[in-house]
Coordinates of C-alpha atoms in Angstrom, one line a residue:
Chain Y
X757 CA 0.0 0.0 0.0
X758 CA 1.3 3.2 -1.0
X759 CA 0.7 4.9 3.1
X760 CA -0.1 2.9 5.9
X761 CA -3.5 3.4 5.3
X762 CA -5.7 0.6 7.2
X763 CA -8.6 -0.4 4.8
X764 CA -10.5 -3.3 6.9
X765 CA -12.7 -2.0 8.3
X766 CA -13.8 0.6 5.4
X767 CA -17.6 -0.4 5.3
X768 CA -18.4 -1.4 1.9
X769 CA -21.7 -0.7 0.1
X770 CA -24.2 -3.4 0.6
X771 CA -26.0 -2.8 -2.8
X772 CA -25.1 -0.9 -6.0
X773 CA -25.4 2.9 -5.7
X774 CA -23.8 4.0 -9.1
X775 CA -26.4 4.4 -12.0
X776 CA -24.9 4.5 -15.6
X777 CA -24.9 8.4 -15.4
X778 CA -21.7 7.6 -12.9
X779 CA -19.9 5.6 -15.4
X780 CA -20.9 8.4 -18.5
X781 CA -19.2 11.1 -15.9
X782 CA -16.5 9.0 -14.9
X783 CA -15.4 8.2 -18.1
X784 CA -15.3 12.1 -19.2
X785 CA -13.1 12.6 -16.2
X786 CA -10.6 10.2 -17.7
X787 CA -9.5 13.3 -19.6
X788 CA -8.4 14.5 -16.1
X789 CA -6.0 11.4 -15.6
X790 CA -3.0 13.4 -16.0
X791 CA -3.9 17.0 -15.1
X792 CA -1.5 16.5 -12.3
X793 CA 1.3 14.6 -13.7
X794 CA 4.4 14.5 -11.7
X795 CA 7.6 12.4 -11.4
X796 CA 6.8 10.5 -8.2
X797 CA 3.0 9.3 -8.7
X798 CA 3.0 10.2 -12.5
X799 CA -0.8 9.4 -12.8
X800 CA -1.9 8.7 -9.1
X801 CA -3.7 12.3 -7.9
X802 CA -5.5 12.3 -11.6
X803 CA -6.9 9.0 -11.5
X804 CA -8.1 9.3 -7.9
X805 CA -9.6 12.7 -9.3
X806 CA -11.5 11.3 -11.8
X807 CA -13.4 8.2 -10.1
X808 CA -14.0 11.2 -7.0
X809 CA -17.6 12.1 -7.3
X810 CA -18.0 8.2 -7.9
X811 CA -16.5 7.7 -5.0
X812 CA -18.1 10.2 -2.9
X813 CA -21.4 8.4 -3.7
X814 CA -20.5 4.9 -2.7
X815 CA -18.4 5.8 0.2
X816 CA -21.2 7.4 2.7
X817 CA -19.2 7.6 5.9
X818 CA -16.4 10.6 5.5
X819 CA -13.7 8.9 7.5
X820 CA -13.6 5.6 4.9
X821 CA -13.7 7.8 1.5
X822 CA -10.9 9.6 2.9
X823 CA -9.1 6.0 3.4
X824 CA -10.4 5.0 0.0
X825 CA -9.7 8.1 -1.9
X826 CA -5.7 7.9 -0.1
X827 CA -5.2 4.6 -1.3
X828 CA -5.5 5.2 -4.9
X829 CA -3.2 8.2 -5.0
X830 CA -0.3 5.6 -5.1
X831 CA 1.7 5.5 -8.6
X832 CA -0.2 4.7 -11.4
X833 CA 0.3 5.1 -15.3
X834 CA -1.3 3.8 -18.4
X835 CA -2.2 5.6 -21.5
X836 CA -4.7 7.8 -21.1
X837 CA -7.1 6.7 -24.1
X838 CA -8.3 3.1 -22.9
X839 CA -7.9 4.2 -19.2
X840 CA -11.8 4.2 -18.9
X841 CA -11.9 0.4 -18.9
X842 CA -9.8 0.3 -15.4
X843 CA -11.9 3.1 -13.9
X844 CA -15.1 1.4 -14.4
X845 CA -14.0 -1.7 -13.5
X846 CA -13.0 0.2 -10.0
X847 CA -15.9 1.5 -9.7
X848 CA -17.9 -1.7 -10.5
X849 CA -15.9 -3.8 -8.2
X850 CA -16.4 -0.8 -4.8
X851 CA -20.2 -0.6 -5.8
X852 CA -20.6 -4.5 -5.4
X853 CA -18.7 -4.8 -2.5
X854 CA -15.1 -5.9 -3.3
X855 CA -12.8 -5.4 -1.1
X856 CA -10.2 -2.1 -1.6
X857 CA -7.4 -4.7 -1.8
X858 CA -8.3 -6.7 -4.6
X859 CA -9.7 -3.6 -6.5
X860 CA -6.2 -2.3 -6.1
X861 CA -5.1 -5.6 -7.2
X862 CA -7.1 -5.9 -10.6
X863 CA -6.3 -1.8 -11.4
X864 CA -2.5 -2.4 -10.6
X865 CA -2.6 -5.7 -13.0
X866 CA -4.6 -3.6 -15.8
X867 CA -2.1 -0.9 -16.0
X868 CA 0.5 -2.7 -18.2
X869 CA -1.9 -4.5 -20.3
X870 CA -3.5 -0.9 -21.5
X871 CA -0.8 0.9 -21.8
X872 CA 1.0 -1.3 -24.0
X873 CA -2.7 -1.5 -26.5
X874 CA -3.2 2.2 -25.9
X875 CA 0.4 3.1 -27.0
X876 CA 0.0 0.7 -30.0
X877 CA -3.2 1.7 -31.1
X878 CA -2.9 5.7 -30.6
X879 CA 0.6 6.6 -31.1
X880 CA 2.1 4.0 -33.6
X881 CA -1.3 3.5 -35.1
X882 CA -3.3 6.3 -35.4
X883 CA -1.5 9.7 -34.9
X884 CA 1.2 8.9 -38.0
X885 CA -1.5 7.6 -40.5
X886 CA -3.8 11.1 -39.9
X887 CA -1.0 13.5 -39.4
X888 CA 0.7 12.1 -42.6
X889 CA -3.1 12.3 -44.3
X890 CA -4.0 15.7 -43.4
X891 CA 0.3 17.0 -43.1
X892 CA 0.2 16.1 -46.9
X893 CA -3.3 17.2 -47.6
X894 CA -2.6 21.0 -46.2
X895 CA 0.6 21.1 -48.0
X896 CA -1.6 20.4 -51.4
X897 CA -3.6 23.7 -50.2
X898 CA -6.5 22.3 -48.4
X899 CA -6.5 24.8 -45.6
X900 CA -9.0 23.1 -43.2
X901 CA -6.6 19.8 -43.6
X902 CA -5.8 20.5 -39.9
X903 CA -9.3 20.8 -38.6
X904 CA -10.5 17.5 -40.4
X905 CA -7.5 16.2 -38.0
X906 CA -8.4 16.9 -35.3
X907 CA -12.1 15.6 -35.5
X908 CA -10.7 12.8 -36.6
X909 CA -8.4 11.7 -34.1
X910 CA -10.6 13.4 -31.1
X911 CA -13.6 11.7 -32.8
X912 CA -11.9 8.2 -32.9
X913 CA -10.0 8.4 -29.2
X914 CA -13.2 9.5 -27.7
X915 CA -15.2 6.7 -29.1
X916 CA -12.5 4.5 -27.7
X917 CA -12.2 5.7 -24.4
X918 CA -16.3 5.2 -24.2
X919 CA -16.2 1.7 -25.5
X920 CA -13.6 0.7 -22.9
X921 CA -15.6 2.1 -19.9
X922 CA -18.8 0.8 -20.9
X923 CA -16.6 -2.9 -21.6
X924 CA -14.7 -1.9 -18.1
X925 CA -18.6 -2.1 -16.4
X926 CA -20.1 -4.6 -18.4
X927 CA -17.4 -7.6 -17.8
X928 CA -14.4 -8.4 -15.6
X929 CA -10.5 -8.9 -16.2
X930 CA -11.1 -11.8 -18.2
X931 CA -11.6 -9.8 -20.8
X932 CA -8.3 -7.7 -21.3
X933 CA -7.0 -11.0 -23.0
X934 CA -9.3 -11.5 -26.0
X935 CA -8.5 -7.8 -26.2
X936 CA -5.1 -8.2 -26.9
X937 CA -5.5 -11.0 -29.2
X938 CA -7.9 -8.5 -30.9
X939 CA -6.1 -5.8 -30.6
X940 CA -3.0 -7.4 -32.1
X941 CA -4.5 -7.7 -35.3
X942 CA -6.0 -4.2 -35.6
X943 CA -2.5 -3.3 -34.9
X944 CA -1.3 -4.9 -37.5
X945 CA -3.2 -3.4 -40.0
X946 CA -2.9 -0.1 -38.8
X947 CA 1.3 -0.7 -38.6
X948 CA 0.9 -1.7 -42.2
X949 CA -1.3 0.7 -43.6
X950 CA 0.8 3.7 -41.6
X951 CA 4.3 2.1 -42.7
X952 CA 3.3 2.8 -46.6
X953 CA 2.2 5.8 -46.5
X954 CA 5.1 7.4 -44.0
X955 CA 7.6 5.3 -46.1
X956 CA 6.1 7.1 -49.6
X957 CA 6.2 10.2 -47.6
X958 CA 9.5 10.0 -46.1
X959 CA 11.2 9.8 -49.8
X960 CA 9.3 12.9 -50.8
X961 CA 9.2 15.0 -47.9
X962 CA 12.9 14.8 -46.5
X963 CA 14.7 16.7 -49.2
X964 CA 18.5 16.4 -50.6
X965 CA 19.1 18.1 -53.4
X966 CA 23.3 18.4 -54.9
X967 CA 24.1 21.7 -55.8
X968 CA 26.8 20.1 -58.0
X969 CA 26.5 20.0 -61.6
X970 CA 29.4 19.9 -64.7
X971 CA 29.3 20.9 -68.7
X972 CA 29.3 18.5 -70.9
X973 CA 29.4 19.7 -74.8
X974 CA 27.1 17.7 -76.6
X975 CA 27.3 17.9 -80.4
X976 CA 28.9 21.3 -80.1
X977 CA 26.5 22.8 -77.4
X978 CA 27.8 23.1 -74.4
X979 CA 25.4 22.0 -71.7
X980 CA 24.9 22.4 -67.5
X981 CA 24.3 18.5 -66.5
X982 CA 23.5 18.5 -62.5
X983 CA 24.4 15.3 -60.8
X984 CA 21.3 15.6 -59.2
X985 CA 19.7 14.4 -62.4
X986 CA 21.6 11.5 -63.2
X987 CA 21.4 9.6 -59.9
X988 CA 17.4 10.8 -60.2
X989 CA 17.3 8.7 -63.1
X990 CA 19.4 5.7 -61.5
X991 CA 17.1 5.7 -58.6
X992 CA 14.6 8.1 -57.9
X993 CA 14.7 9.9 -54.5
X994 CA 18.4 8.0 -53.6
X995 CA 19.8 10.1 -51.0
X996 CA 16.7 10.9 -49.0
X997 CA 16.0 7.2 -48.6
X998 CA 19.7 6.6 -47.7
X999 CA 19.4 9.7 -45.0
X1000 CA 16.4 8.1 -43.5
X1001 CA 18.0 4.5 -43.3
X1002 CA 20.8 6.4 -42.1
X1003 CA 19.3 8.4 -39.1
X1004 CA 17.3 4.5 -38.4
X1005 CA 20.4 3.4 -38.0
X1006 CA 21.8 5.8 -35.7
X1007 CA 18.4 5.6 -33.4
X1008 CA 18.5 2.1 -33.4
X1009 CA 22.1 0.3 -33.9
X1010 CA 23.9 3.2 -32.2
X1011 CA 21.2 4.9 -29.9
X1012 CA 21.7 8.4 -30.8
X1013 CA 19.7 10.2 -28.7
X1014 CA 17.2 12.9 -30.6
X1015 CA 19.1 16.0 -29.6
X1016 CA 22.4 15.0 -31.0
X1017 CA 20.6 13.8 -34.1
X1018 CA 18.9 16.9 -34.7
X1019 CA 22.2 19.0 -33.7
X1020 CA 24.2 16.5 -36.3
X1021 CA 21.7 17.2 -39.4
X1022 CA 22.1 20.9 -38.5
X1023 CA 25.7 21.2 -38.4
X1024 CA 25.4 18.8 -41.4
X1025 CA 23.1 21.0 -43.6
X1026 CA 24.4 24.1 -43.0
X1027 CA 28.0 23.2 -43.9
X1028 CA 26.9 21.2 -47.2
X1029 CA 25.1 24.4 -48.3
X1030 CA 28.2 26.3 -47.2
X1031 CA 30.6 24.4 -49.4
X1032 CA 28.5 24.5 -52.1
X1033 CA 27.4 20.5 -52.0
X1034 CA 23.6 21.0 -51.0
X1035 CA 21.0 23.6 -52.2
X1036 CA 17.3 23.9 -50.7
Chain T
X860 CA 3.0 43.5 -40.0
X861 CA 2.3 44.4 -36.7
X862 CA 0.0 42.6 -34.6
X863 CA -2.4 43.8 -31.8
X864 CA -2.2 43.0 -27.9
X865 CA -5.5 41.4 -28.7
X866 CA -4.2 39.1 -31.3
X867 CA -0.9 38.1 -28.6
X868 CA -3.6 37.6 -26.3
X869 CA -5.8 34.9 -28.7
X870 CA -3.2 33.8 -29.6
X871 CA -1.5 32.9 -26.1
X872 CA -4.7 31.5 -25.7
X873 CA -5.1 29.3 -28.4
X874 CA -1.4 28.0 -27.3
X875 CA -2.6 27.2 -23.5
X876 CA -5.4 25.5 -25.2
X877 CA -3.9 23.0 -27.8
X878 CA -1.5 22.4 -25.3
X879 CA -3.0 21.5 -22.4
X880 CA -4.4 19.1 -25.3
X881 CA -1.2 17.3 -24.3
X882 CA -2.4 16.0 -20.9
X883 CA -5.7 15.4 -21.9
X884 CA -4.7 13.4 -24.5
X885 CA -6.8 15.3 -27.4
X886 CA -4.0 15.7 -30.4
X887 CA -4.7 19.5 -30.2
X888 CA -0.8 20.1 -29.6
X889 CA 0.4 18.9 -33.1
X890 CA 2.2 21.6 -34.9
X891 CA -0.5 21.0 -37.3
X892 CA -3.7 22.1 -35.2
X893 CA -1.4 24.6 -33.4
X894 CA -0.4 26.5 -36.9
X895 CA -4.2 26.8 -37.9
X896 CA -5.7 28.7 -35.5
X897 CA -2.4 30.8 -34.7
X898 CA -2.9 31.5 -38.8
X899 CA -6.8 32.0 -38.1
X900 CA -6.0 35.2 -35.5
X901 CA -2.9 36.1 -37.3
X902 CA -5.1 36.6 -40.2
X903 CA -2.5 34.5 -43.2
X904 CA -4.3 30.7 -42.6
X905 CA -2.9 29.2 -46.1
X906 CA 0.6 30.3 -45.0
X907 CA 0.4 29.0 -41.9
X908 CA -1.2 25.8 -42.4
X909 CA 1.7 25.2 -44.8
X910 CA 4.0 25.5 -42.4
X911 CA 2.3 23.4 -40.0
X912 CA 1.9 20.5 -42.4
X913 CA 5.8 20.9 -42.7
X914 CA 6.8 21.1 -38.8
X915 CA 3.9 18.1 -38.3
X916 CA 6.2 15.9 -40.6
X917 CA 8.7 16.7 -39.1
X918 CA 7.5 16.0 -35.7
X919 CA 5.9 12.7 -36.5
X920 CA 7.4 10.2 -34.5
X921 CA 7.7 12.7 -31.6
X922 CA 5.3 11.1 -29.4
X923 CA 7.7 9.4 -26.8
X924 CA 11.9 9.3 -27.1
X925 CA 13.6 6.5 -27.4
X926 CA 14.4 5.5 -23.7
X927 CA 11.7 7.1 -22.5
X928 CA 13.5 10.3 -22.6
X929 CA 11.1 13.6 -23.0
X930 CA 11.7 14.4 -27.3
X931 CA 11.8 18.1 -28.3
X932 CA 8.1 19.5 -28.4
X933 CA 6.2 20.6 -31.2
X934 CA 4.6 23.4 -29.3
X935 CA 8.0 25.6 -29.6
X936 CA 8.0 25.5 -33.7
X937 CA 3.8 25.3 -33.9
X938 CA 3.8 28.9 -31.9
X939 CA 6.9 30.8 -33.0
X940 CA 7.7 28.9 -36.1
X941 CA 4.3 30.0 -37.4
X942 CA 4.9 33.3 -36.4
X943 CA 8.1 33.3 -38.2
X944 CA 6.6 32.1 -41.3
X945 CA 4.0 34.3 -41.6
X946 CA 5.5 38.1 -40.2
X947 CA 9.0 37.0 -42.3
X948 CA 8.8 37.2 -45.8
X949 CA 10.4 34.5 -48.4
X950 CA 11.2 32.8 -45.5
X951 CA 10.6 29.2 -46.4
X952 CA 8.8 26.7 -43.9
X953 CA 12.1 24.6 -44.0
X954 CA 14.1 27.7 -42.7
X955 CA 11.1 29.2 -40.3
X956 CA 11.2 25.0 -38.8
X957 CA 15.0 25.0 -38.5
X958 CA 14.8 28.4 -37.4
X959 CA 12.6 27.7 -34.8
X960 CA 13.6 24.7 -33.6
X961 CA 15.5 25.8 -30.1
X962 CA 12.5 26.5 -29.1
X963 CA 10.9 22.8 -29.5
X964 CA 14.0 22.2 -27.1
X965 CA 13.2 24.7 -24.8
X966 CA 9.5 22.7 -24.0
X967 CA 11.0 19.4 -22.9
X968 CA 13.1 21.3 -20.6
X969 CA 9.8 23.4 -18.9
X970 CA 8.3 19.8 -18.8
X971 CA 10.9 18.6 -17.3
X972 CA 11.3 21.5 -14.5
X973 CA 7.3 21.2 -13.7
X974 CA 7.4 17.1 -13.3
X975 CA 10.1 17.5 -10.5
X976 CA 8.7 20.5 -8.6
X977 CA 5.8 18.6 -8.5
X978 CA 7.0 15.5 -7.2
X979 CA 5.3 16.1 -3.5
X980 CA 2.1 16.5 -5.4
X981 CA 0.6 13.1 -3.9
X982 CA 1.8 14.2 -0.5
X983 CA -0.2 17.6 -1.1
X984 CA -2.9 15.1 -1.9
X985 CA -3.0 13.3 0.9
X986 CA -2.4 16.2 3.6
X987 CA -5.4 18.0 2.0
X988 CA -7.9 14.9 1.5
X989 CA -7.1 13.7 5.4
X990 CA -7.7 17.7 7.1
X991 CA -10.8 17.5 4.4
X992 CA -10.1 20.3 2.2
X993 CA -11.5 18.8 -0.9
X994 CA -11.0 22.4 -2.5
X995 CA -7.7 22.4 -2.3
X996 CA -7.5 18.8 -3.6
X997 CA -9.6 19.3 -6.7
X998 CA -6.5 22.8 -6.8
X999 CA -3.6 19.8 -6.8
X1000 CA -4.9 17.6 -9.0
X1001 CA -5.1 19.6 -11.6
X1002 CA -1.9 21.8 -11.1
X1003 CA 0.1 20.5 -13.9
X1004 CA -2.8 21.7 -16.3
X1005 CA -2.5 25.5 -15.0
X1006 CA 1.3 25.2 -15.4
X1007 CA 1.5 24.0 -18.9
X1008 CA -1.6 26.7 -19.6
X1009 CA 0.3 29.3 -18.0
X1010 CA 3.5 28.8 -20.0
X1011 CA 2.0 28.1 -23.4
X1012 CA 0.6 31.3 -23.0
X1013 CA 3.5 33.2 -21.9
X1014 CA 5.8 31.7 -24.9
X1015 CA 2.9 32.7 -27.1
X1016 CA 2.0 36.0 -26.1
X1017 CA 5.9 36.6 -25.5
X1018 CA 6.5 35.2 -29.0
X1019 CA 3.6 37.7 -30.5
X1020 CA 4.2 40.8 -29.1
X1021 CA 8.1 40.5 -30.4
X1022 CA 7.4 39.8 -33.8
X1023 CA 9.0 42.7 -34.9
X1024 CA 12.4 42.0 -32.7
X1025 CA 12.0 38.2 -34.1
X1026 CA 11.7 39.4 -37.9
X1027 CA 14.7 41.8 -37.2
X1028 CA 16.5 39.2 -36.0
X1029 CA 16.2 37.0 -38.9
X1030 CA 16.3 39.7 -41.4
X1031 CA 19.8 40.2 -39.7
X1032 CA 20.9 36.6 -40.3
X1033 CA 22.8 36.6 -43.9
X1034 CA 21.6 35.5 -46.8
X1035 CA 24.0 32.0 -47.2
X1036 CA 23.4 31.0 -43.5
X1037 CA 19.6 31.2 -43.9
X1038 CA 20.3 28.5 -47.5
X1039 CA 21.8 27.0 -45.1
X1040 CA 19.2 26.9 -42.7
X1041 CA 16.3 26.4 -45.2
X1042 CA 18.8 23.0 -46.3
X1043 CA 19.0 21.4 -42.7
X1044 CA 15.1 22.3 -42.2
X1045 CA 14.8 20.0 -45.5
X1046 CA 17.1 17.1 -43.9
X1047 CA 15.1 17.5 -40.4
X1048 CA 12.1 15.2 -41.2
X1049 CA 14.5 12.7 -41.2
X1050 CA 14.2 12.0 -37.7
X1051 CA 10.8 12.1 -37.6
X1052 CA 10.5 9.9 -40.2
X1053 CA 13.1 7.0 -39.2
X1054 CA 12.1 7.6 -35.4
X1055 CA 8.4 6.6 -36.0
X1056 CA 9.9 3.4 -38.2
X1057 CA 12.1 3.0 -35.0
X1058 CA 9.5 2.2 -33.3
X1059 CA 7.1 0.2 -35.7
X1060 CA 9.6 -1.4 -37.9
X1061 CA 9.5 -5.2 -38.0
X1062 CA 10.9 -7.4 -40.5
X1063 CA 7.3 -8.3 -41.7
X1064 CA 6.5 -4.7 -42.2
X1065 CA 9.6 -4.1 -45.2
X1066 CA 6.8 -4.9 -47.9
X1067 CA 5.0 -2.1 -46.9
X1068 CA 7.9 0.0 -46.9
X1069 CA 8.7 -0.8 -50.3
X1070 CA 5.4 -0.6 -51.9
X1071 CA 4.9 3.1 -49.9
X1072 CA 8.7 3.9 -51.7
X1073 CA 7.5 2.5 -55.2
X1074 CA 3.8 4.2 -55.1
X1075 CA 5.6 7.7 -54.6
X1076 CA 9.0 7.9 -56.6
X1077 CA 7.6 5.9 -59.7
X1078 CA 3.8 5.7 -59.7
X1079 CA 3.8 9.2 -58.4
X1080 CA 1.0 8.6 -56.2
X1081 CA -1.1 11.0 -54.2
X1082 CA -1.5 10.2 -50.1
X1083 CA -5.0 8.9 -50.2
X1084 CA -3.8 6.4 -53.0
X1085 CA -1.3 5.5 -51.1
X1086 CA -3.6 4.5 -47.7
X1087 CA -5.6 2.2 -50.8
X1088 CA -2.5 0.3 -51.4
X1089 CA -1.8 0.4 -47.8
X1090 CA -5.2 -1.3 -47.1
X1091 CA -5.1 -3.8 -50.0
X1092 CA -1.7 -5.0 -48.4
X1093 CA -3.0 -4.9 -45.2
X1094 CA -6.1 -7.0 -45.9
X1095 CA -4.2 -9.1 -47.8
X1096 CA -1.6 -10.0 -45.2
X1097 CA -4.2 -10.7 -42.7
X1098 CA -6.5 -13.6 -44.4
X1099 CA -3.3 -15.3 -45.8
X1100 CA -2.4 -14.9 -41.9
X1101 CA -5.9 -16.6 -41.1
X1102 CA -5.9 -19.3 -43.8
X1103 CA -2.5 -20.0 -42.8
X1104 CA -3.3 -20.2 -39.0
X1105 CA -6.7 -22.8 -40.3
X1106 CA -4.4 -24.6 -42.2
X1107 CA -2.2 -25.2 -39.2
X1108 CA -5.2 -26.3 -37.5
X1109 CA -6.1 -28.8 -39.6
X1110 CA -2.6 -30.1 -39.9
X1111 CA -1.9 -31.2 -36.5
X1112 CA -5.5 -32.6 -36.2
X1113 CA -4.2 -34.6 -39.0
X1114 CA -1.2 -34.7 -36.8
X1115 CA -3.3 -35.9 -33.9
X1116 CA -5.0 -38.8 -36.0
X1117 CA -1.9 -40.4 -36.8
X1118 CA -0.5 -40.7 -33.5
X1119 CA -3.7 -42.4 -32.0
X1120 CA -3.2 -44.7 -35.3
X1121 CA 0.1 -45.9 -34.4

């Protein structure tokens, strides 16, 4: 327990006193999970926050709420968008008389589990696939490119976080493992429909253009011949794909950090353009 | 172009907004969304959304660092980047981002700062729940949110109301160093690029790779075309992965029969 808090004799609820209304709010508070974030209890103080009115309601007597609501400020941290499912489920298991400890047990075993499917679904999946969309879209001159974005992705993440908590109410743990199995698959397809379009983007979008170019007298006219040309011919879009592969490899053979990255293709750009080898 | 106190203050606003979209988890601080409405109140939205579309490539993979290490922000470029691109003129997004990248390094570092000063926060909690002051608690559990609001909006507003000193400043930067600028803002999507493939690359996922490469540099394709041939590949992988898992089945029933033969 994260204090020495004793929970035994917290009187629990003798009948269900949450209506669906309780769930509804509860799982719009999820958006509060990490209004306090902090390096100690990362999550903790938010999810207490948002199953508090929940609370409140179930726990009548002040002294025990103030027991229950201490207990779950210990650490906790998942990704925010499927959170609902654990908060529900906390809520369902107080309102029919678990006990705090194996509540705590279930939402400490739940963390893991949703925070690896939330990560895969809403940062590898679906944030790259709509900001490479709608990125490309408002560089083509659609203007409200970045407004269909957002609907898109709030539209989709809220729908998720309101299917797990009515899932998180309407069955138990059991059920976090057919999720995965499901979700494994819709990961899939979401990896492989992302990976094409960032990998066509990629070789478009990063640009390296050689300044160099030679004469060549061709039948008598002299004429400008940039080497840019001829290795577009050979392969188009060479050197950006060999600058991606190359940064990959720094990230992930010799774990470059970000900053020196960045700082590297700065330095890097700057001097090419300098000497004359690079133009924009 | 000078701007009004009223614009600074919209658009410190809108900043505390999209990114206090960060905690909430709402995708409202992408360079993208940030650009728009900085370009709505700025009054140049076709400029600004073109830069945003730029600094959001760039930023793709910026969601988490390697490590678990805090990656430079998008916030820093989406404010002043925009701001940049729009007061400066023939300033091109690729020079504005590069330009304005010290201060996507800048964020992480606030972040940072606010995370550790807040480290008693769950002994705040606690203090206030036990004494009863469920006022003050409802204050601490959301004090992360007013910090971020309250620096987004001071970098915004800050950022506004110094346009002129900001467009002065680049104006003073020469001609070749700004090429060169406008170059490494071209080679910066990079590491957007090959971070998010960091992260999501697996060995079964080259063919996708390849046929995103091929659709671009020789079929020329446009994005939505691309997100078709994305799906067909997609769909296709997944019922040869279910006939091939049926198929399985099947064998070692066959399996199975053969054993209780012998």
């Amino acid at each position: 327990m994260a204090f020495d808090v004793d929970t035994s004799t917290v009187k629990l609820p003798e009948k269900p006193v949450l209506t669906r209304r309780d769930y509804i709010n509860t799982t719009l508070r999820s958006y509060y999970l990490q209004n306090a974030g902090n390096v100690s209890n990362l999550q903790g103080t938010g999810m207490l926050y948002s199953i508090w009115p929940a609370i409140r309601k179930i726990f009548k007597n002040d002294d025990d709420f103030k027991k229950v609501a201490v207990t779950n400020l210990e650490f906790f941290n998942t990704n925010p968008q499927p959170y609902p499912f654990v908060s529900s489920i906390v809520l369902a298991m107080y309102d029919n008389g678990a006990s705090i400890e194996d509540t705590r047990a279930v939402k400490l075993a739940l963390m893991g589990p949703l925070a690896g499917i939330g990560d895969s679904l809403s940062q590898f999946g679906l944030a790259p696939v709509f900001s490479s969309i709608f990125a490309s879209l408002a560089l083509q001159g659609m203007v409200a490119a970045p407004i269909f974005f957002f609907l898109c992705l709030f539209g989709i993440t809220f729908g998720v976080r309101c299917l797990m908590g009515y899932l998180g109410f309407k069955v138990g743990t059991s059920m976090i493992d057919t999720l995965s199995d499901r979700m494994s698959a819709i990961t899939e397809v979401a990896s492989t429909v992302g990976l094409t379009v960032i990998a066509g983007l990629a070789v478009s979008f990063v640009k390296v253009n050689l300044a160099w170019q030679y004469s060549q007298v061709i039948k008598g006219k002299t004429q400008l011949v940039t080497v840019q040309s001829i290795l577009d011919k050979i392969m188009p879009f060479m050197l950006p794909v060999l600058l991606v592969y190359f940064v990959y490899w720094l990230i992930t053979k010799k774990h470059w950090t970000m900053y020196r990255i960045v700082i590297l293709l700065f330095v890097a750009g700057i001097l090419l353009s300098v000497l004359g080898v690079l133009k924009p | 172009m000078h701007f009004t106190i009223m614009q600074a203050i919209l658009v410190g606003l809108w900043a505390a907004f999209c990114y206090s979209g960060q905690l909430w988890g709402i995708y409202t601080n992408r360079a993208l969304f940030i650009s728009f409405g900085i370009g709505l109140i700025l009054g140049d939205l076709k400029t600004a959304v073109i830069f945003g579309a730029t600094a959001e490539l760039a930023f793709m993979g910026f969601g988490v660092g390697p490590g678990g290490s805090t990656p430079p922000n998008p916030l820093g470029p989406g404010v002043v980047g925009t701001i940049l691109a729009i007061s400066v003129a023939k300033l091109s997004p690729a020079a504005a981002l590069a330009l304005s990248y010290p201060f996507a390094i800048i964020v992480p570092v606030f972040m940072n700062i606010v995370s550790t000063l807040n480290a008693s926060n769950m002994g705040w909690a606690k203090t206030a729940i036990e004494g009863g002051h469920y006022q003050r608690f409802k204050f601490i559990a959301n004090i992360q949110l007013y910090c971020y609001a309250i620096f987004a909006f001071v970098l915004a507003f800050t950022a506004t109301v110094s346009t002129n000193a900001l467009r002065d400043f680049v104006n003073a930067i020469p001609q070749w160093l700004i090429q060169g600028f406008s170059v490494a803002g071209e080679l910066l999507p990079a590491v957007g690029f090959a971070l998010i493939m960091s992260t999501m690359l697996k060995k079964e996922y080259i063919p996708a790779i390849v046929l995103g490469y091929i659709g671009v540099a020789y079929l020329k394709m446009p994005v939505i075309g691309l997100t078709f041939l994305g799906i067909a590949l997609a769909l296709n992988n997944y019922y040869q992965k279910q006939k091939h898992a049926k198929n399985n089945d099947d064998a070692s029933e066959q399996d199975g029969g053969a054993e209780d033969g012998i």
